[in-house]
Coordinates of C-alpha atoms in Angstrom, one line a residue:
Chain A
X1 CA 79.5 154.8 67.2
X2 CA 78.0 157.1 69.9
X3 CA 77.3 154.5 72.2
X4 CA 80.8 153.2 72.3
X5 CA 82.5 156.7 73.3
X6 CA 83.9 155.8 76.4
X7 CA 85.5 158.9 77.5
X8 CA 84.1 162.7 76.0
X9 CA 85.8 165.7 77.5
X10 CA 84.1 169.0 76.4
X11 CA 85.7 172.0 75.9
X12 CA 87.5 171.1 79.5
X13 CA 89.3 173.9 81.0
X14 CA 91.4 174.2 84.5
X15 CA 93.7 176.6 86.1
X16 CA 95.9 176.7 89.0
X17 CA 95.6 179.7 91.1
X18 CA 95.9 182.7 88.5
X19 CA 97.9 180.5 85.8
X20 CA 95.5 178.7 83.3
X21 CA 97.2 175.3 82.4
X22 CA 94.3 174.1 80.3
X23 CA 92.0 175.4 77.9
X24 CA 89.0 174.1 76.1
X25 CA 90.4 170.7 75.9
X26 CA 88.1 168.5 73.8
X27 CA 88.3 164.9 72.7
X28 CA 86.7 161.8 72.7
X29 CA 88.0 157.8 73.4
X30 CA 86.6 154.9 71.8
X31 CA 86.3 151.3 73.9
X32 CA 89.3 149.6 73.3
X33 CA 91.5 152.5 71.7
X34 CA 94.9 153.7 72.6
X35 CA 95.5 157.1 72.5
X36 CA 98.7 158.8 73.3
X37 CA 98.9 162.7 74.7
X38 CA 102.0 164.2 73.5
X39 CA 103.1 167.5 74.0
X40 CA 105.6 170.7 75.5
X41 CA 106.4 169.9 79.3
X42 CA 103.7 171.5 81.7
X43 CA 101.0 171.7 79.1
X44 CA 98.9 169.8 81.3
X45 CA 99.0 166.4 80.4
X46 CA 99.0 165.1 83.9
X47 CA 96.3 167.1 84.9
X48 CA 93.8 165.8 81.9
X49 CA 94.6 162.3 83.3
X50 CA 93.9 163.3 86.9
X51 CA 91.0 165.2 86.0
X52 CA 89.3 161.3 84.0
X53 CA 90.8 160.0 87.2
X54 CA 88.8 162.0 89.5
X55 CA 91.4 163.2 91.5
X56 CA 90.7 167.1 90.3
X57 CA 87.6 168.2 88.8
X58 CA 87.7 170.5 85.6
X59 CA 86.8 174.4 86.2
X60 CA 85.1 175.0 82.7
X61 CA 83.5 172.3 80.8
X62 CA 82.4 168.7 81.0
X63 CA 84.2 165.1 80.9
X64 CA 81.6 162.5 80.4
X65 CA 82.2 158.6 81.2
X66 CA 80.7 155.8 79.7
X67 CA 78.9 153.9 83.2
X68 CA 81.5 151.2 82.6
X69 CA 83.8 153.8 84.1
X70 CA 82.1 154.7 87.3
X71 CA 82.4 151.5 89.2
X72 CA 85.3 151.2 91.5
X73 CA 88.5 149.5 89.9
X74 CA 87.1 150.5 86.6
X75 CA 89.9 152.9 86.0
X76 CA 93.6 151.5 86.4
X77 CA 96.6 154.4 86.5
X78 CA 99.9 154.2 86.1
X79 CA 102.0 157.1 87.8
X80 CA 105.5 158.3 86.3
X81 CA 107.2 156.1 89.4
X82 CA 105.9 152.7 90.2
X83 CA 104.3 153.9 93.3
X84 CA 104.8 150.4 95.5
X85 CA 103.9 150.4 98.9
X86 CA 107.9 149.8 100.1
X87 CA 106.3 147.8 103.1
X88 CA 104.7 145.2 101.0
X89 CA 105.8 142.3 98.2
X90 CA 105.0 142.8 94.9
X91 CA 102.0 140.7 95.4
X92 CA 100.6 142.3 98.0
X93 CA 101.1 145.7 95.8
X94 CA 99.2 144.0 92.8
X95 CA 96.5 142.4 95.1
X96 CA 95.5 146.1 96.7
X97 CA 93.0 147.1 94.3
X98 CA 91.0 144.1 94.7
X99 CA 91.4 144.2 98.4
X100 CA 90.2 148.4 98.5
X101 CA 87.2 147.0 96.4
X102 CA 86.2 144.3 99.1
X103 CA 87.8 140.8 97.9
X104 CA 88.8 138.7 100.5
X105 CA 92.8 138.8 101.1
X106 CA 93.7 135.4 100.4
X107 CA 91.5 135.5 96.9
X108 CA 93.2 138.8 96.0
X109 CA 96.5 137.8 96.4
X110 CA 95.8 134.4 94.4
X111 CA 94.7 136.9 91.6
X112 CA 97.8 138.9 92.4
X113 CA 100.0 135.6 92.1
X114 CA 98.5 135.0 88.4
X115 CA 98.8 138.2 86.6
X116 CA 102.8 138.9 88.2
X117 CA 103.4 135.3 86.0
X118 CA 101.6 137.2 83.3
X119 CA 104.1 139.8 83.3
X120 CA 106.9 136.8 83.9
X121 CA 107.5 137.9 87.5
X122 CA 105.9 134.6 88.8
X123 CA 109.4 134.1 90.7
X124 CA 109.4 137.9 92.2
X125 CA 105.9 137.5 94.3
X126 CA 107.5 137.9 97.5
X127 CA 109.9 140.3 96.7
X128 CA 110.2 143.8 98.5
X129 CA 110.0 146.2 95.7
X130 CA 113.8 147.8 96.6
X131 CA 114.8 144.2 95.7
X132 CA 113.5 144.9 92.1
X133 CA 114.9 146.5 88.9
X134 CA 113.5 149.7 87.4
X135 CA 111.9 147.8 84.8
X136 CA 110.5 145.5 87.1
X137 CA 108.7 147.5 89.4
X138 CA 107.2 149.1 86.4
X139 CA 106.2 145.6 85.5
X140 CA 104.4 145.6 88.5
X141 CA 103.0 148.6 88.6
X142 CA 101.4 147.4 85.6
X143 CA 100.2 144.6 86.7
X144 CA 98.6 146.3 89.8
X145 CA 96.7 148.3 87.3
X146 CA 95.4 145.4 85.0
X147 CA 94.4 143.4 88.0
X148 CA 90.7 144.8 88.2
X149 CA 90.3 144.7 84.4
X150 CA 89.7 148.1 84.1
X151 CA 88.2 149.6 81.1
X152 CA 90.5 152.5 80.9
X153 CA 93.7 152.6 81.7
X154 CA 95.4 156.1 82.4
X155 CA 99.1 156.0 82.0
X156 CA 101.7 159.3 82.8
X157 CA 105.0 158.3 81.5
X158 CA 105.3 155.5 82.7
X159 CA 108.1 153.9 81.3
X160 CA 110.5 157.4 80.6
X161 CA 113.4 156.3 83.2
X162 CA 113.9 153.1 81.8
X163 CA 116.2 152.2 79.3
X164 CA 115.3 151.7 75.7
X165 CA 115.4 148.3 75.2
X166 CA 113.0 147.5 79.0
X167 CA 111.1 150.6 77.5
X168 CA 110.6 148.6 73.9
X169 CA 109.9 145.0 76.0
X170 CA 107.6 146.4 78.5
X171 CA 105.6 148.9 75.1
X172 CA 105.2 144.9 73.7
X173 CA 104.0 142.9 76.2
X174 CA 101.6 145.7 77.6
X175 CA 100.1 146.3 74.0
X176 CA 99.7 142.0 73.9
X177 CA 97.7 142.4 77.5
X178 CA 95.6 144.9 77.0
X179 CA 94.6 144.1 72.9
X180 CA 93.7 141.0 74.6
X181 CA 91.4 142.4 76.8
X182 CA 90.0 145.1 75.2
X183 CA 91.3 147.7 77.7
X184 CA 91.6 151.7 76.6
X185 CA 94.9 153.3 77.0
X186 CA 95.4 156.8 77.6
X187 CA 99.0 157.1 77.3
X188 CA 101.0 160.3 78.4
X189 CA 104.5 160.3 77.0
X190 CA 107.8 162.6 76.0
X191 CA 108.6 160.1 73.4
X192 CA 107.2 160.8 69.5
X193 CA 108.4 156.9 68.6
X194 CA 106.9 155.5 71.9
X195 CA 103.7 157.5 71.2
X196 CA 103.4 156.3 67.4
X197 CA 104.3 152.7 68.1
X198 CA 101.9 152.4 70.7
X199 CA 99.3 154.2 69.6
X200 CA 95.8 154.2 67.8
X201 CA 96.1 158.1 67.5
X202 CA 98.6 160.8 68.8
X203 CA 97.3 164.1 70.4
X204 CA 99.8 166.9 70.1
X205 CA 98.8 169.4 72.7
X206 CA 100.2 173.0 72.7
X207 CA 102.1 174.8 74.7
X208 CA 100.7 175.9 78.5
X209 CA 97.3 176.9 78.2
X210 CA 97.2 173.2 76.7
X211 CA 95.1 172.7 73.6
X212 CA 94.9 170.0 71.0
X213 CA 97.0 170.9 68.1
X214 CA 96.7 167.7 66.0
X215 CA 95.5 164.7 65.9
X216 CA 97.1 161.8 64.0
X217 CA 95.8 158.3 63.2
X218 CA 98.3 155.6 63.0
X219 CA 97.9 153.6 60.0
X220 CA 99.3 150.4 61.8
X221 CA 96.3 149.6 64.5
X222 CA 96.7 146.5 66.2
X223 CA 99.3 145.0 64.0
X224 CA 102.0 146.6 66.0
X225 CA 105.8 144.2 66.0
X226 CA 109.2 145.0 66.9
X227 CA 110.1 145.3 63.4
X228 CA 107.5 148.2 62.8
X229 CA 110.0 150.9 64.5
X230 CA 112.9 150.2 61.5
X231 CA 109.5 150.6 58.5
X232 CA 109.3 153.4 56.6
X233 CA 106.0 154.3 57.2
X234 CA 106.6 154.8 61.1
X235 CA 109.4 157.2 59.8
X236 CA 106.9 159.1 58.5
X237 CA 104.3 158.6 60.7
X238 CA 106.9 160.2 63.9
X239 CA 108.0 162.8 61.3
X240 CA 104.3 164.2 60.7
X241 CA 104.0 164.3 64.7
X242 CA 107.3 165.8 65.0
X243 CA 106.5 168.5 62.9
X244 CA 103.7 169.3 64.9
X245 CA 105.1 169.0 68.4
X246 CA 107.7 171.2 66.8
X247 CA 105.4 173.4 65.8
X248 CA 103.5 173.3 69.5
X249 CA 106.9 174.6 70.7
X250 CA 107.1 177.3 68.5
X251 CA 103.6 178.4 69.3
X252 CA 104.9 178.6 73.4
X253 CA 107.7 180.5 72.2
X254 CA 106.1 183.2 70.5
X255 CA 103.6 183.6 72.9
X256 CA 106.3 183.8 75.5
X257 CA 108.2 186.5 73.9
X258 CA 104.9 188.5 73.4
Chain B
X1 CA 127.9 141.4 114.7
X2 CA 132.0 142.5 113.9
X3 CA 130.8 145.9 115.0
X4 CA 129.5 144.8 119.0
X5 CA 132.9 143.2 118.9
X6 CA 134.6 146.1 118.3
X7 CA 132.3 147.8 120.5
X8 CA 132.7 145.6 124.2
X9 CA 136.5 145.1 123.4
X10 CA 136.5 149.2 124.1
X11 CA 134.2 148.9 127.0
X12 CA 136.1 146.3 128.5
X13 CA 139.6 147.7 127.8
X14 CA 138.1 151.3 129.3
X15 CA 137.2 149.6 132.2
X16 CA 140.7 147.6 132.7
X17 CA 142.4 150.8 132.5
X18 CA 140.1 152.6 135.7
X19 CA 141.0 149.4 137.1
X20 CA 144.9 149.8 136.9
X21 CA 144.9 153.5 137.2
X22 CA 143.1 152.7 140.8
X23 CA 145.5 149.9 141.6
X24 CA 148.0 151.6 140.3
X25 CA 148.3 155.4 141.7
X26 CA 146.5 153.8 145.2
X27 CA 143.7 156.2 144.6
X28 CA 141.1 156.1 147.9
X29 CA 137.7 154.2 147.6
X30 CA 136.1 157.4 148.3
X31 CA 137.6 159.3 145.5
X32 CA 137.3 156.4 142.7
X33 CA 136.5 152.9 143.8
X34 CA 137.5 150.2 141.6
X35 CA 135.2 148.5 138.9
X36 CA 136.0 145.3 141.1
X37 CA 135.5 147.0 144.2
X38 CA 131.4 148.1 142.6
X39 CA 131.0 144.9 141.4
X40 CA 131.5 143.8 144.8
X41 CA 129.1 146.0 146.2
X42 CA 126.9 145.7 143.6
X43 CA 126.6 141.5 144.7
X44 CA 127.0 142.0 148.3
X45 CA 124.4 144.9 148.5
X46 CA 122.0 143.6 145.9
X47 CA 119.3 143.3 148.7
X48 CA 119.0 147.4 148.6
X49 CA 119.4 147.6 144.9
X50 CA 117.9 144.9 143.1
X51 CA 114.8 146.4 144.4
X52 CA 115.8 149.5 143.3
X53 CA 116.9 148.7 140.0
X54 CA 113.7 146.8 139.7
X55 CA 111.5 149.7 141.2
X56 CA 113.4 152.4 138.0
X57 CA 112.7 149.6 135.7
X58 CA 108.8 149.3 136.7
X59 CA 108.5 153.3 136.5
X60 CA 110.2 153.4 133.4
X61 CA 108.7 151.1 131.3
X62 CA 105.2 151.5 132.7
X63 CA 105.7 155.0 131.9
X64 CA 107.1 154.5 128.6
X65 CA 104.0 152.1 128.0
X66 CA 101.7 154.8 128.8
X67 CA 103.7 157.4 126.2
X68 CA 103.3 154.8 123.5
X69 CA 99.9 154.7 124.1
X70 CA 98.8 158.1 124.4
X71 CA 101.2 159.5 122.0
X72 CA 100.2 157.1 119.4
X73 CA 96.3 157.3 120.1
X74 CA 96.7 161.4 120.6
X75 CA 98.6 161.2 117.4
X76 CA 96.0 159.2 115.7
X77 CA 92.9 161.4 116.8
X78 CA 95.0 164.6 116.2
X79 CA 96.2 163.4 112.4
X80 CA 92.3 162.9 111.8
X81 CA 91.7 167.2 111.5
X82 CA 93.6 170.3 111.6
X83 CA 91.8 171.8 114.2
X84 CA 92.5 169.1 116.4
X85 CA 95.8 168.9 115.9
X86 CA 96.1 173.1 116.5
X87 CA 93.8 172.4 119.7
X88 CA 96.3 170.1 120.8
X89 CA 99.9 171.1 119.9
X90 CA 99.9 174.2 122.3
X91 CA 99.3 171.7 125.4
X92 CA 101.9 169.4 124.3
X93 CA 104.4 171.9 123.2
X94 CA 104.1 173.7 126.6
X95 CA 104.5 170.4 128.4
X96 CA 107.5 169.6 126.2
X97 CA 109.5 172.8 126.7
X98 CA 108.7 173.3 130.9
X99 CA 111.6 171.0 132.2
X100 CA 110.4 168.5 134.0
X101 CA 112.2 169.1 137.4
X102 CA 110.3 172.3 137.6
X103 CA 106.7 170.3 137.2
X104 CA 107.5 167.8 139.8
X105 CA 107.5 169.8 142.8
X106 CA 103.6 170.6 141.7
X107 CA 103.2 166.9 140.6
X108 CA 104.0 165.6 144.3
X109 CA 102.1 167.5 146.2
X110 CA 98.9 167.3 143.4
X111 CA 98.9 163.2 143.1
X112 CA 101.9 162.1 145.7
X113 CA 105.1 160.8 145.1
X114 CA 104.5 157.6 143.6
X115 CA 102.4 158.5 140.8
X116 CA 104.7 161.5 140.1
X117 CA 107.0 158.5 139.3
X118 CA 104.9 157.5 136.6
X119 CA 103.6 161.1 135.3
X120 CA 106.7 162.0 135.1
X121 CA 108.0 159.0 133.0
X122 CA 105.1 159.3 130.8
X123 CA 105.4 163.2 130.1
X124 CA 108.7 163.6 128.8
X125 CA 108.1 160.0 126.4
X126 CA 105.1 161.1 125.9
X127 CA 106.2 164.0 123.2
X128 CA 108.6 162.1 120.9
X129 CA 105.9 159.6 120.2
X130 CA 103.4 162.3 119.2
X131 CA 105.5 163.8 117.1
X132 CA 106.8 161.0 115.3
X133 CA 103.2 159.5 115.3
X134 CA 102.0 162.5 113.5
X135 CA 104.9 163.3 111.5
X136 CA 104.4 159.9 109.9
X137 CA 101.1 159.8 109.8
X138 CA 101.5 163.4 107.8
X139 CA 104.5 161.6 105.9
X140 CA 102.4 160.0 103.4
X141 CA 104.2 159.7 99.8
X142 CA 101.6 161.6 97.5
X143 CA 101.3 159.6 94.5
X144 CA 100.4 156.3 96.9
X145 CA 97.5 158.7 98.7
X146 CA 96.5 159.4 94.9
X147 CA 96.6 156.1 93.9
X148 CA 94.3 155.0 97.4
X149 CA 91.8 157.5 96.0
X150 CA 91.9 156.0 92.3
X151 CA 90.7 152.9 93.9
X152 CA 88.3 154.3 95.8
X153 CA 90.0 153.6 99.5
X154 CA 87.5 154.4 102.8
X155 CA 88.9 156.2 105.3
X156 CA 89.4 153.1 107.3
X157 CA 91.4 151.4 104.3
X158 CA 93.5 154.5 103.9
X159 CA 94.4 154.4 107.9
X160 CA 95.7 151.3 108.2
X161 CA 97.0 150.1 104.8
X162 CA 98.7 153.6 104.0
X163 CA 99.0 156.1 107.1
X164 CA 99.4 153.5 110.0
X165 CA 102.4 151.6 107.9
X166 CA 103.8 154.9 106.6
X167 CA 104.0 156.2 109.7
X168 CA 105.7 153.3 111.5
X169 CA 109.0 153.8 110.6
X170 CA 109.2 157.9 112.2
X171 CA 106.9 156.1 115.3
X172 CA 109.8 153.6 115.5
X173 CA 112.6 156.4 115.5
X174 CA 110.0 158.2 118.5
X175 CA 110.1 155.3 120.5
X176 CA 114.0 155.0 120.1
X177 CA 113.9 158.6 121.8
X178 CA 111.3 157.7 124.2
X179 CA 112.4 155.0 125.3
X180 CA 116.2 156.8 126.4
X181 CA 113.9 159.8 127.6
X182 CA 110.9 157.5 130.1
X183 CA 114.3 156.2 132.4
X184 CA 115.4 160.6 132.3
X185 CA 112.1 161.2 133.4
X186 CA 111.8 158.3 136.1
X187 CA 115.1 159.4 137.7
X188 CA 115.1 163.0 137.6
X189 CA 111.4 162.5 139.5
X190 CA 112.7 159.9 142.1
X191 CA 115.7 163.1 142.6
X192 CA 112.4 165.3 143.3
X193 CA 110.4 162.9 144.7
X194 CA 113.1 160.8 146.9
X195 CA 110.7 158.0 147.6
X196 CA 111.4 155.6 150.8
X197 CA 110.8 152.4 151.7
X198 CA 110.1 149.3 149.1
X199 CA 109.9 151.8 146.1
X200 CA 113.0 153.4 147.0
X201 CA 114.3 153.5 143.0
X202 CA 118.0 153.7 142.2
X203 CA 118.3 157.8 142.0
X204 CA 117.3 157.7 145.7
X205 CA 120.0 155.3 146.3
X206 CA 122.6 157.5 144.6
X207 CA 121.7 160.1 146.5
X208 CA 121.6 158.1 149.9
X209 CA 125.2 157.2 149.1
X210 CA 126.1 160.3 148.0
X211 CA 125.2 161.7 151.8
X212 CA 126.8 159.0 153.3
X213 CA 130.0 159.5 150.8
X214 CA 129.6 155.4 150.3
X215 CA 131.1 155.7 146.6
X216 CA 131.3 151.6 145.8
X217 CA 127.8 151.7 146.3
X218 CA 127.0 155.1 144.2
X219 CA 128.6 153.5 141.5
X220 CA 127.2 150.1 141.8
X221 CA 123.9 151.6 141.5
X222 CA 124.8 154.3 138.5
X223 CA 126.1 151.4 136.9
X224 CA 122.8 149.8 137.6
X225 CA 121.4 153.2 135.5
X226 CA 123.4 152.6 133.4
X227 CA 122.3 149.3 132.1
X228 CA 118.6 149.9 132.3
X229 CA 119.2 152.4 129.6
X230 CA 121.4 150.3 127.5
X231 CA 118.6 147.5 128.0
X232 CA 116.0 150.1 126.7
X233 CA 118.3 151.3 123.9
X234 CA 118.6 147.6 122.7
X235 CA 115.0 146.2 123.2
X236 CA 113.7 149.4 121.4
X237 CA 116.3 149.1 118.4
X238 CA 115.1 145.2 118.3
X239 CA 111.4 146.1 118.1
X240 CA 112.5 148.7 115.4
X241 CA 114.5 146.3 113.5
X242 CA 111.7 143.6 113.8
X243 CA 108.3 146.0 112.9
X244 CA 110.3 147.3 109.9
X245 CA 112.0 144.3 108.6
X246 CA 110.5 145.3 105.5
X247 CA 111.1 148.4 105.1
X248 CA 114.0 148.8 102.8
X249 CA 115.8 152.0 104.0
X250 CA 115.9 150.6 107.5
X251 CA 117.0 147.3 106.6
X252 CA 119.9 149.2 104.4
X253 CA 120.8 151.1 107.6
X254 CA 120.8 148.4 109.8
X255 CA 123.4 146.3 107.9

């Protein structure tokens, strides 16, 4: 079991300036799991995914990668907005990874070209991305992250200004690519439904300094189907989480008024 | 293309009426000469100023040349540290805010007449493409420089496959200034300057005429001014319009 962590934070703490925004954060990722973050806004969230990232480091405490996570490319991220470069096609967006990491231009984009028709944008290659829909870019932006076959993909809500039924679509056919590939998912969201659907297991954090409240394992791994959000079970299942985010609310109130 | 329409149907009907109102009310050639009357003057006495117009056009676009250069590569080397960019600013600022007329005097009798031509073309381009080099270069969106580090970008990657094509579209609107600004610079300087012989430029030749009070030909060769800028103004919009073809807020404004 040991040897397949792939992610261990460690009592992980981090403040900005005098305010602490995290404290003692501690939890660990298998290969190949999904695991959602939910919580109150600014508990910090982005900044555990930054900090995995490596784009801040952690003032107290440890996060320890797996070596399959230290390469370059090994780590995909998906920011809240697509984050295209407006100055190239979509292809060229999906192909820059491989072409920071060294490939040859006209082999990148060929990789490029095959995983847009993954995500059924085969026709959109040479599109601009103001010439694409919300949903679309995001569809990009996914595929730029799944085109080094990363081991870990961090995700910060990515799909939160598109409508429900893109946002239901796009939860599908990113659960069918990365099951197929064995890929983690860290997976920051706003959404209890998005988060339980998706997910292997839900993380409630707490209220600003950010904690994990709760953890919750989601009886339906890997057999996830559109039908799934009408069961009873996922009812419950968003209920229990509910309950607790509820109750991570609370927590920032009192503190607040004390 | 409805809008250029629009556009030389006002320039010619403007230029109708001066020629009626001159016909007209019998106004003197040396008050107001006729737009038929300069273009006369402008074909009969192109021998003086097609090698004037040609001598302004040289200085300003050899000077405007010299301000994409510098700015751009001042720019780059500046955008590479802060301390650079401080080290540098308070030369360029002072440059930009001492008018020009007051530095050519200095300029002539340092380096000559002739290259006070050029200096002077370059200086006052020479600011708007610094600034818009840097400002772009500083312009970067945030989450694309994150995402560059995720995937582990050199320095050399992040230049020119974020900064340099960030920054292009506030070094296009520089040029669009610096380009209007290189032909102030080249005339004001040939005011200073007054150059003679085969490099006479067409300032000098405005101010010949004007001490000779031959209007046709003060117009003829303002006119002359005239078009050099709107040559610059166009050439620059069409480099603009082709570098960013891509970019999508340009193209919007363009339409």
């Amino acid at each position: 079991m040991a040897e397949r962590a792939l992610l261990r934070l460690v009592r992980v703490g981090k403040s900005f300036a005098e305010r602490v925004v995290l404290r003692d954060i501690s939890f660990r990722m298998q290969q190949g799991e999904i695991l959602s973050l939910i919580g109150p806004s600014g508990c910090g969230k982005t900044t555990i995914l930054r900090m995995i990232a490596g784009l801040a480091n952690p003032d107290t405490g440890t996060i320890e990668r797996n070596h399959a996570l230290n390469e370059k490319g090994r780590i995909g991220y998906v920011f809240q907005d697509a984050t295209l470069m407006p100055w190239a096609s979509a292809e060229a967006n999906v192909a820059l990874p491989l072409i920071l990491q060294g490939l040859p231009s006209k082999e990148a984009h060929q990789h490029a070209n095959a995983m847009l028709a993954k995500l059924e944008l085969g026709d959109f290659a040479c599109a601009a991305p103001h010439e694409l829909s919300g949903g679309m870019k995001m569809r990009v932006a996914l595929a730029r992250a799944l085109i080094t076959n990363p081991s870990l993909i961090l995700m910060d809500e990515p799909f939160a200004a598109l409508d429900e039924m893109t946002r239901h679509a796009l939860n599908d056919e990113m659960l069918k690519l990365v099951r197929a590939r064995g890929t983690s998912l860290m997976f920051v969201t706003h959404s209890v439904a998005e988060a339980a659907y998706l997910s292997d297991r839900v993380a409630v954090l707490s209220h600003r300094p950010g904690h994990v409240m709760a953890e919750f394992k989601m009886p339906w791994s890997c057999e996830q189907t559109p039908a799934l959000r009408y069961e009873k079970r996922f009812t419950e299942e968003t209920a229990r989480i509910s309950a607790a985010l509820g109750r991570a609310m609370d927590d920032g109130n009192l503190v607040g008024a004390a | 293309m409805r809008n250029a329409r629009v556009s030389i149907a006002i320039v010619i009907m403007l230029v109708a009426a001066w020629e009626a109102a001159v016909r007209d009310l019998a106004i003197p050639e040396w008050k107001l000469p006729a737009p038929s009357l300069v273009f006369d003057t402008l074909v009969n006495d192109w021998s003086v100023l097609g090698p004037a117009f040609a001598a302004t056009l040289q200085v300003t676009l050899a000077g405007l040349a010299l301000a994409i250069i510098g700015g751009v590569g001042i720019g780059l080397i500046a955008s590479r540290s802060r301390l650079l960019e401080n080290a540098i600013s308070p030369i360029a600022v002072i440059l930009q805010v001492t008018p020009l007329v007051a530095i050519a005097p200095l300029l002539i009798i340092y380096i000559g007449a002739q290259a006070t031509l050029y200096v002077a073309a370059f200086l006052v381009a020479f600011f708007p493409m610094l600034t818009g080099t840097l400002a772009g270069l500083r312009a970067v969106d945030p989450a694309l420089s994150d995402l560059f580090a995720v995937y582990g970008a050199n320095a050399t990657q992040r230049l020119w496959r974020l900064e340099a094509p960030s920054a292009l579209p506030f070094m296009m609107a520089g040029l669009r200034t610096a380009g209007g600004l290189a032909l102030i610079g080249a005339v004001v300087a040939e005011f200073v300057a007054g150059t003679v012989g085969d490099q006479a430029g067409l300032a000098y030749r405005i101010v010949e005429a004007s001490y000779r009070l031959n209007m046709p030909r003060l117009f003829a060769a303002l006119a002359l001014i005239a078009l050099t800028g709107v040559i610059i103004y166009a050439l620059t919009g069409l480099a603009s319009r082709i570098v960013l073809a891509r970019w999508s807020e340009q193209r919007a404004m363009a339409d």
